[in-house]
Tab-separated table of C-alpha atoms and ligand atoms in Angstrom:
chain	number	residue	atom	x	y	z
A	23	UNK	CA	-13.373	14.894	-20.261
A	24	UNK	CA	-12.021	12.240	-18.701
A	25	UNK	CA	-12.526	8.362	-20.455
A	26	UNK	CA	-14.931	5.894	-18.528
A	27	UNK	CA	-13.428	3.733	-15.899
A	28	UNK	CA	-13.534	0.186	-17.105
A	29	UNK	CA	-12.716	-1.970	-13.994
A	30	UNK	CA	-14.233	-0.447	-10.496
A	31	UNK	CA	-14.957	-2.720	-7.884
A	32	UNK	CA	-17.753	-2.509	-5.283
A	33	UNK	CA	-19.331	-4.033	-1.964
A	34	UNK	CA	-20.269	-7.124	-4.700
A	35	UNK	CA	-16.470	-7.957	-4.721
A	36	UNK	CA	-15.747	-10.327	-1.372
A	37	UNK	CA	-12.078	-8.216	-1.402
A	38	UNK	CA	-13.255	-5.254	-1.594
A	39	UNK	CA	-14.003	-4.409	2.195
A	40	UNK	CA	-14.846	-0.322	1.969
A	41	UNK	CA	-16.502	-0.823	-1.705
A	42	UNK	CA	-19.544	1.075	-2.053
A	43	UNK	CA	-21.389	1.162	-5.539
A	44	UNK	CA	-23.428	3.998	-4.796
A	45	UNK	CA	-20.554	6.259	-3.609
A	46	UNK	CA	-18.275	5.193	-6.689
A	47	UNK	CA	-21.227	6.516	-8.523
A	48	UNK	CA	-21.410	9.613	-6.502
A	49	UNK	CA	-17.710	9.552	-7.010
A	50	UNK	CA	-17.715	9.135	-11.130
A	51	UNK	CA	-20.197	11.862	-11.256
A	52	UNK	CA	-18.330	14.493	-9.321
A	53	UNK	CA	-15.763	13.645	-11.495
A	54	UNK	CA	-17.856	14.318	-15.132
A	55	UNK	CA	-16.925	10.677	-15.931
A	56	UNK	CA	-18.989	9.521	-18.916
A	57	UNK	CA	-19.190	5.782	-17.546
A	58	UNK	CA	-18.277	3.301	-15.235
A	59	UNK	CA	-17.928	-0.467	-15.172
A	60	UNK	CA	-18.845	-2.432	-11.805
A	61	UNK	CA	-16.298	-5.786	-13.062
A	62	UNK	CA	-17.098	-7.409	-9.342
A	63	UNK	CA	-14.712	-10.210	-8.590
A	64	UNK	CA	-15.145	-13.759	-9.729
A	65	UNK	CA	-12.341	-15.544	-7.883
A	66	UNK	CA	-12.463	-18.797	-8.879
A	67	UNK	CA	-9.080	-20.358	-7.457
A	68	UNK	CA	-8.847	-20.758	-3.843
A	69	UNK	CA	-5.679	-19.981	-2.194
A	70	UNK	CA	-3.572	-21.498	0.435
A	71	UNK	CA	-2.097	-19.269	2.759
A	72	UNK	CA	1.685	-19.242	3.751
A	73	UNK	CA	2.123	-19.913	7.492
A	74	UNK	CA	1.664	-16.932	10.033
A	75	UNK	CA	0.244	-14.798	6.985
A	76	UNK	CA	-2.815	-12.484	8.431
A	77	UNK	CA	-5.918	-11.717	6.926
A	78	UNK	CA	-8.823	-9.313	7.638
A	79	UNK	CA	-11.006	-10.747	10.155
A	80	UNK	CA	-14.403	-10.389	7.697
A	81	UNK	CA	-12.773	-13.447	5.565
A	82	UNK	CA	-12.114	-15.802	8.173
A	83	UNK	CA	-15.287	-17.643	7.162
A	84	UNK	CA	-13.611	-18.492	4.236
A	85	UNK	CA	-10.414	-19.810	5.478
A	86	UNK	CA	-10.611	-23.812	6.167
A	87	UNK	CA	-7.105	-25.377	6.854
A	88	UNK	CA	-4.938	-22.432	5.794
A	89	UNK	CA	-6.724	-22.569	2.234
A	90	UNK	CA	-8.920	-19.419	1.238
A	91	UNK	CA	-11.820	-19.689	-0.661
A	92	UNK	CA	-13.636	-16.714	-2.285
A	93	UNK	CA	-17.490	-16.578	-2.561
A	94	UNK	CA	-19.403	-16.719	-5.798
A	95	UNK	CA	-20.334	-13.340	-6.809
A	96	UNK	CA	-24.224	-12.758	-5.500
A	97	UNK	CA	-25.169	-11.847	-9.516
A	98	UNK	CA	-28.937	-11.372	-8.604
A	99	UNK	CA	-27.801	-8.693	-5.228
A	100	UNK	CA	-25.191	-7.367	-8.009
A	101	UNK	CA	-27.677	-6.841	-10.537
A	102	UNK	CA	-30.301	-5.050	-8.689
A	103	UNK	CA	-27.999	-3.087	-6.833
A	104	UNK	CA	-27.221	-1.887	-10.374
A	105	UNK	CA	-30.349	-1.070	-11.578
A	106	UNK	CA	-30.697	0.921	-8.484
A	107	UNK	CA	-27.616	2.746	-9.098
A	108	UNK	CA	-29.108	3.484	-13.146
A	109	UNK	CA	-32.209	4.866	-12.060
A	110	UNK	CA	-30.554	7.378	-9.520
A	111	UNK	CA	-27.910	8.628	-12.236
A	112	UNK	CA	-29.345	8.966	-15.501
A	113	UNK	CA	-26.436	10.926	-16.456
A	114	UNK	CA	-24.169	8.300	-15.800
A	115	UNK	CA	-23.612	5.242	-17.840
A	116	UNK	CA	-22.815	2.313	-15.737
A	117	UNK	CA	-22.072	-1.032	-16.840
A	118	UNK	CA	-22.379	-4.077	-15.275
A	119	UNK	CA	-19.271	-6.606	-15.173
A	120	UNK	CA	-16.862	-9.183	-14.194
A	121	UNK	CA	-13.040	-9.649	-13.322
A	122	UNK	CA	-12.759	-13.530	-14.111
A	123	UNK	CA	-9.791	-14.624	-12.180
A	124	UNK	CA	-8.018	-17.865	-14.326
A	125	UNK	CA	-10.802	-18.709	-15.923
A	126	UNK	CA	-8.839	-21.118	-18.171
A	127	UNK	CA	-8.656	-23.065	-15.529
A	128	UNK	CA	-11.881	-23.510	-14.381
A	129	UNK	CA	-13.990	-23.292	-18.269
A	130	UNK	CA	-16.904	-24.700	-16.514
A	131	UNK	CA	-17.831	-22.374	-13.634
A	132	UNK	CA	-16.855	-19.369	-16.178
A	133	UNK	CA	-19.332	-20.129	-18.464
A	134	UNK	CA	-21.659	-20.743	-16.031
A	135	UNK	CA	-20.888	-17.557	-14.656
A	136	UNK	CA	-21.344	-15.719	-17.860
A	137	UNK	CA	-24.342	-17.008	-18.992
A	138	UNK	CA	-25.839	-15.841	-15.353
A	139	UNK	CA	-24.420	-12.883	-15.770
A	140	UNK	CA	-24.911	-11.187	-18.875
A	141	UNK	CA	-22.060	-8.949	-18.596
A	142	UNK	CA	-21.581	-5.869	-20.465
A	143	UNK	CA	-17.519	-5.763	-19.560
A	144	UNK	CA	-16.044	-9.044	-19.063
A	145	UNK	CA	-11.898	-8.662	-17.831
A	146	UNK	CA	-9.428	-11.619	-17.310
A	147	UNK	CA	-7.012	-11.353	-14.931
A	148	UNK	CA	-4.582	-14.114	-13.390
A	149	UNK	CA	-3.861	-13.599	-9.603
A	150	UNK	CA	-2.771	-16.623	-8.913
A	151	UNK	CA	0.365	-18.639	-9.172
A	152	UNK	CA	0.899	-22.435	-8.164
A	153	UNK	CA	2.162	-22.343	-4.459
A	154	UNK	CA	6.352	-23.386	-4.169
A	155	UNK	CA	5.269	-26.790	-2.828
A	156	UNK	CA	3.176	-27.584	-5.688
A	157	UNK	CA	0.107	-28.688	-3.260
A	158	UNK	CA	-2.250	-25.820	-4.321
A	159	UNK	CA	-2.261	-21.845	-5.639
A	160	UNK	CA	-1.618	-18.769	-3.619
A	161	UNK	CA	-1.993	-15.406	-4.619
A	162	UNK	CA	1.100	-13.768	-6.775
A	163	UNK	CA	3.005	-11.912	-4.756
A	164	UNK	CA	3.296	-14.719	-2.411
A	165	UNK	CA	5.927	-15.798	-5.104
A	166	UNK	CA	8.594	-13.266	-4.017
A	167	UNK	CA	9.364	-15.355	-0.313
A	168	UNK	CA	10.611	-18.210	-2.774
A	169	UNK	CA	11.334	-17.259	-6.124
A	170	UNK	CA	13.688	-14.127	-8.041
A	171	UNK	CA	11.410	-10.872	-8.773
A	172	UNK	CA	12.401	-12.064	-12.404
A	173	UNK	CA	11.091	-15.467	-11.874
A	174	UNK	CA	7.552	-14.106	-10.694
A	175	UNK	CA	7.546	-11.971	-13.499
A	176	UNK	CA	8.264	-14.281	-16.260
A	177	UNK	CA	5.671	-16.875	-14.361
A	178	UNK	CA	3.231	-14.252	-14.410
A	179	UNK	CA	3.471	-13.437	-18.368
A	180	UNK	CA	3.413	-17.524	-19.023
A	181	UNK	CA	0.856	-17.872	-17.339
A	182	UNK	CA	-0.856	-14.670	-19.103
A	183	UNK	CA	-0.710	-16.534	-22.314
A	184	UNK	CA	-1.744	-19.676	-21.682
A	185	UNK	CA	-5.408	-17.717	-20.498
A	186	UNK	CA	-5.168	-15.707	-24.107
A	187	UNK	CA	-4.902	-19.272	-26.012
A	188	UNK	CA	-6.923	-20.862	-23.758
A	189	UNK	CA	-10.059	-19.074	-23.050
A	190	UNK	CA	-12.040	-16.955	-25.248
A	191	UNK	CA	-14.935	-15.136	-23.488
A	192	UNK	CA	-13.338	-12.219	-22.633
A	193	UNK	CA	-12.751	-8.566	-23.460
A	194	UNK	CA	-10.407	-7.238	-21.773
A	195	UNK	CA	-6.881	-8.273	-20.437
A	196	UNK	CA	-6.764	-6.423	-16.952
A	197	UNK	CA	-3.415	-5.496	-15.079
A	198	UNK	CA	-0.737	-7.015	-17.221
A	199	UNK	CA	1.745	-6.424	-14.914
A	200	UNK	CA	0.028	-7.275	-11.944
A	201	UNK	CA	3.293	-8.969	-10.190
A	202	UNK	CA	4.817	-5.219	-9.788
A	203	UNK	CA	2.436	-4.377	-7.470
A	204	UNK	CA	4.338	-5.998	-4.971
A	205	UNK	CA	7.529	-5.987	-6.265
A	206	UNK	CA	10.472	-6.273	-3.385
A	207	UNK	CA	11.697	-2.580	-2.227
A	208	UNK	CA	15.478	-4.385	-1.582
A	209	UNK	CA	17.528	-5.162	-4.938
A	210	UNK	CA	16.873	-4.016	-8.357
A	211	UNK	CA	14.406	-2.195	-9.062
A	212	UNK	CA	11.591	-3.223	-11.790
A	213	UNK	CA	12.433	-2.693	-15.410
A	214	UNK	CA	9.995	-3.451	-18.134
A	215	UNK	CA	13.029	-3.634	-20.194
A	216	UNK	CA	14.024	-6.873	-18.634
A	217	UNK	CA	11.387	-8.525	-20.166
A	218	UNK	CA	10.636	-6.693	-23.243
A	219	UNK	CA	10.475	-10.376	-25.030
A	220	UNK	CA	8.001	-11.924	-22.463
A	221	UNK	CA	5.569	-8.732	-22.712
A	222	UNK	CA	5.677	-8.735	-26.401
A	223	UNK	CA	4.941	-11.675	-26.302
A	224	UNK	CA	1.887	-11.785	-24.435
A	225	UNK	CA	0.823	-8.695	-26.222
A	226	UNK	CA	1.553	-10.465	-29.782
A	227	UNK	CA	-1.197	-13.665	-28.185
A	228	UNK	CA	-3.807	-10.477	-27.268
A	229	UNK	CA	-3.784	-8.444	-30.369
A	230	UNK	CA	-3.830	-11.632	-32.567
A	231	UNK	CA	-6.707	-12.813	-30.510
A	232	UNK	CA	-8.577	-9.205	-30.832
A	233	UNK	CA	-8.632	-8.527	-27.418
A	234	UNK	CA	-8.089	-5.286	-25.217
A	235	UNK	CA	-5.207	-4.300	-23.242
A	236	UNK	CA	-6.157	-2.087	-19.933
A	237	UNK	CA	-3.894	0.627	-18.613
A	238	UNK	CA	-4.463	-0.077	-15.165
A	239	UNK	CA	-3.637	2.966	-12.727
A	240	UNK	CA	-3.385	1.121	-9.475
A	241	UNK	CA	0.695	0.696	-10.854
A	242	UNK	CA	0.915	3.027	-13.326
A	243	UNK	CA	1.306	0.728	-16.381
A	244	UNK	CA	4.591	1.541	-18.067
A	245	UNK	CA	4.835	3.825	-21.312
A	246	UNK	CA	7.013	1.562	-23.094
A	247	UNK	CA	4.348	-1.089	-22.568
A	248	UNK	CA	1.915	0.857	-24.415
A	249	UNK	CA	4.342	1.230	-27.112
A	250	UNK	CA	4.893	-2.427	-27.531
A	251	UNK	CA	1.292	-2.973	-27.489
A	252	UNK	CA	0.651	-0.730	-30.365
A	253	UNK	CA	4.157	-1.970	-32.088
A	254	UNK	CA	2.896	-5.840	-32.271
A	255	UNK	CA	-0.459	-4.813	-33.260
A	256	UNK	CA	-2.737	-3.985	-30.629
A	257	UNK	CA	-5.671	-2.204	-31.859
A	258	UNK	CA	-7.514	-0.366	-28.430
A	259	UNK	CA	-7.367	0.377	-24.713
A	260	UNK	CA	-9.580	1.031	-21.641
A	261	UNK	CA	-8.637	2.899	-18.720
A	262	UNK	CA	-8.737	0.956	-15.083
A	263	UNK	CA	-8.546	2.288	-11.696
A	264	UNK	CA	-9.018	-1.381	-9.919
A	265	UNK	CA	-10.442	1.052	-7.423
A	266	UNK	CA	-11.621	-0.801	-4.620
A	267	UNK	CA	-13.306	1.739	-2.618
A	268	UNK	CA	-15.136	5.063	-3.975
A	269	UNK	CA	-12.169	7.746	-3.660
A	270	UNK	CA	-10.356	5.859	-5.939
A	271	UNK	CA	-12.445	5.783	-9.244
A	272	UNK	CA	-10.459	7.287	-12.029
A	273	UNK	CA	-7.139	7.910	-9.879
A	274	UNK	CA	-4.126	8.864	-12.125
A	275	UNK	CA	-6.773	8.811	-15.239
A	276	UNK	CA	-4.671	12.191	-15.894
A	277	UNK	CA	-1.815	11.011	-16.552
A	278	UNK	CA	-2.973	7.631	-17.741
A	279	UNK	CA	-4.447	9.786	-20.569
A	280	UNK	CA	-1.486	12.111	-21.635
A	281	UNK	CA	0.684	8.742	-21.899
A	282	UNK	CA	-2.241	6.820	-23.519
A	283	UNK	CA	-2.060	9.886	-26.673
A	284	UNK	CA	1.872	10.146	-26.592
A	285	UNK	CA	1.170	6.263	-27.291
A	286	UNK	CA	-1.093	7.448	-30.469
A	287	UNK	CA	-3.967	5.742	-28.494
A	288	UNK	CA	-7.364	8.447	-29.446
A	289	UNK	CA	-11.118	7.815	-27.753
A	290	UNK	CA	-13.349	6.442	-30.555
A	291	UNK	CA	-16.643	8.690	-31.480
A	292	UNK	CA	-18.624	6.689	-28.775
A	293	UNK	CA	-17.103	8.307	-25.286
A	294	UNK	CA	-18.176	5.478	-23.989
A	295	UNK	CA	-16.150	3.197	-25.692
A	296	UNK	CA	-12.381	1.707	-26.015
A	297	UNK	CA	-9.441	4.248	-27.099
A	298	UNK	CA	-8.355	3.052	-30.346
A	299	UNK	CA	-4.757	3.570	-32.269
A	300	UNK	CA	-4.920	6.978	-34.236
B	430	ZN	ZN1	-7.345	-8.006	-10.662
B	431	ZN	ZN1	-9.751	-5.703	-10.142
């Protein structure tokens, strides 16, 4: 059996354009997966958009001056789209959830945002990176036009801990090498190696603070990660497909799982739970 999908995104995330909760359902059941987590978007940083960059025409009510706001989550629509989903698959477990997107930097509308909630599954991610003229924040990746892959990188994993010291309400540490997702097809290519000390690091902050590292599939997270993780004292895992559309739920969980055990990683006795170190 395959281990539940901890971070699936629906028609409740503003990003996710051909999201469908009642399809990824469809989707987890064809599958035999034992549960899924709906962790919607909660983008609290706006961005500001680099000159001539295009985006999907269903956001440009959020764009004012070049600078991209996401919308709140809807957590009432969420919730009862949920309970709709429970009472059609029994079988299923679904859990209702939240991708908090640097919510060290904005402790106010987090909180506020949890309390609303009630979340079962509550990830923090950073996305976001201060734009090169210091005026605002852009989304990662937007990183490579000015800086070194390295530089992005290493900005990235800063960043990373300053949201492990800094904020507590959270679970789960979602895509911790989120920057590679875009990394540049000219020049080197991406080596975890080449910053073995910036990912132990970061992995040191998260297992001292108890958290939960994901193996995210969208980028297959790299084995030697998982074998830091466990080295500096990281105690479980979840499994991620970020999927943002229903034919992507539990993509590369295959694989994710026969690296996750060469990594001494075993499910717990609740198959609905985190993998834990053997
Ligand atoms: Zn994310
Ligand atoms: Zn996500």
């Amino acid at each position: 059996m395959l281990p539940p999908d901890s971070h699936v995104h629906s028609q409740w995330s503003w990003d996710a354009l051909a999201g469908s909760m009642e399809r990824s359902c469809l989707r987890a059941v064809e599958l035999g997966l034992p549960s899924v987590a709906f962790t919607e978007h909660a983008d609290l940083t706006p961005w500001t958009l680099s000159p001539g960059v295009k985006v999907p025409e269903e956001w440009n009510p959020l764009l004012v001056d070049s600078v991209l706001t996401p919308p709140p989550l809807d957590v009432g629509g969420y919730h009862e789209c949920l309970e709709r989903c429970r009472e059609r698959h029994p079988g299923l477990r679904i859990l209702s959830g939240v991708e908090l997107s640097e919510p060290h930097w904005h402790r106010a509308r987090a909180a506020a945002l949890l309390d609303a909630g009630a979340f079962e599954r509550v990830l923090a991610s950073v996305h976001s990176a201060p734009t090169a003229a210091g005026d605002g924040f852009t989304e990662v990746s937007a990183r490579y036009d000015d800086q070194s892959p390295a530089q992005v990188v290493r900005a990235y994993l800063a960043e990373t801990v300053r949201l492990i010291q800094q904020f507590e309400s959270f679970e789960v540490l979602a895509h911790i090498d989120y920057p590679v997702r875009h990394w540049p097809a000219d020049g080197k290519p991406y080596d975890p190696y080449d910053f073995e000390e910036e990912y132990r690091h970061v992995l040191r902050c998260l297992a001292t603070a108890g958290k939960v590292l994901e193996v995210n599939t969208r980028v297959p997270l790299r084995s030697e990660v998982l074998a830091w993780w466990r080295e500096e004292g990281g105690q479980a895992i979840t499994f991620a497909s970020d999927a943002h559309d229903p034919d992507a739920v539990a993509r590369g969980f295959g694989d994710a799982v026969g690296m996750a055990e060469a990594a001494g990683f075993r499910p717990g006795r609740d198959p609905h739970g985190f993998w834990s170190r053997g």
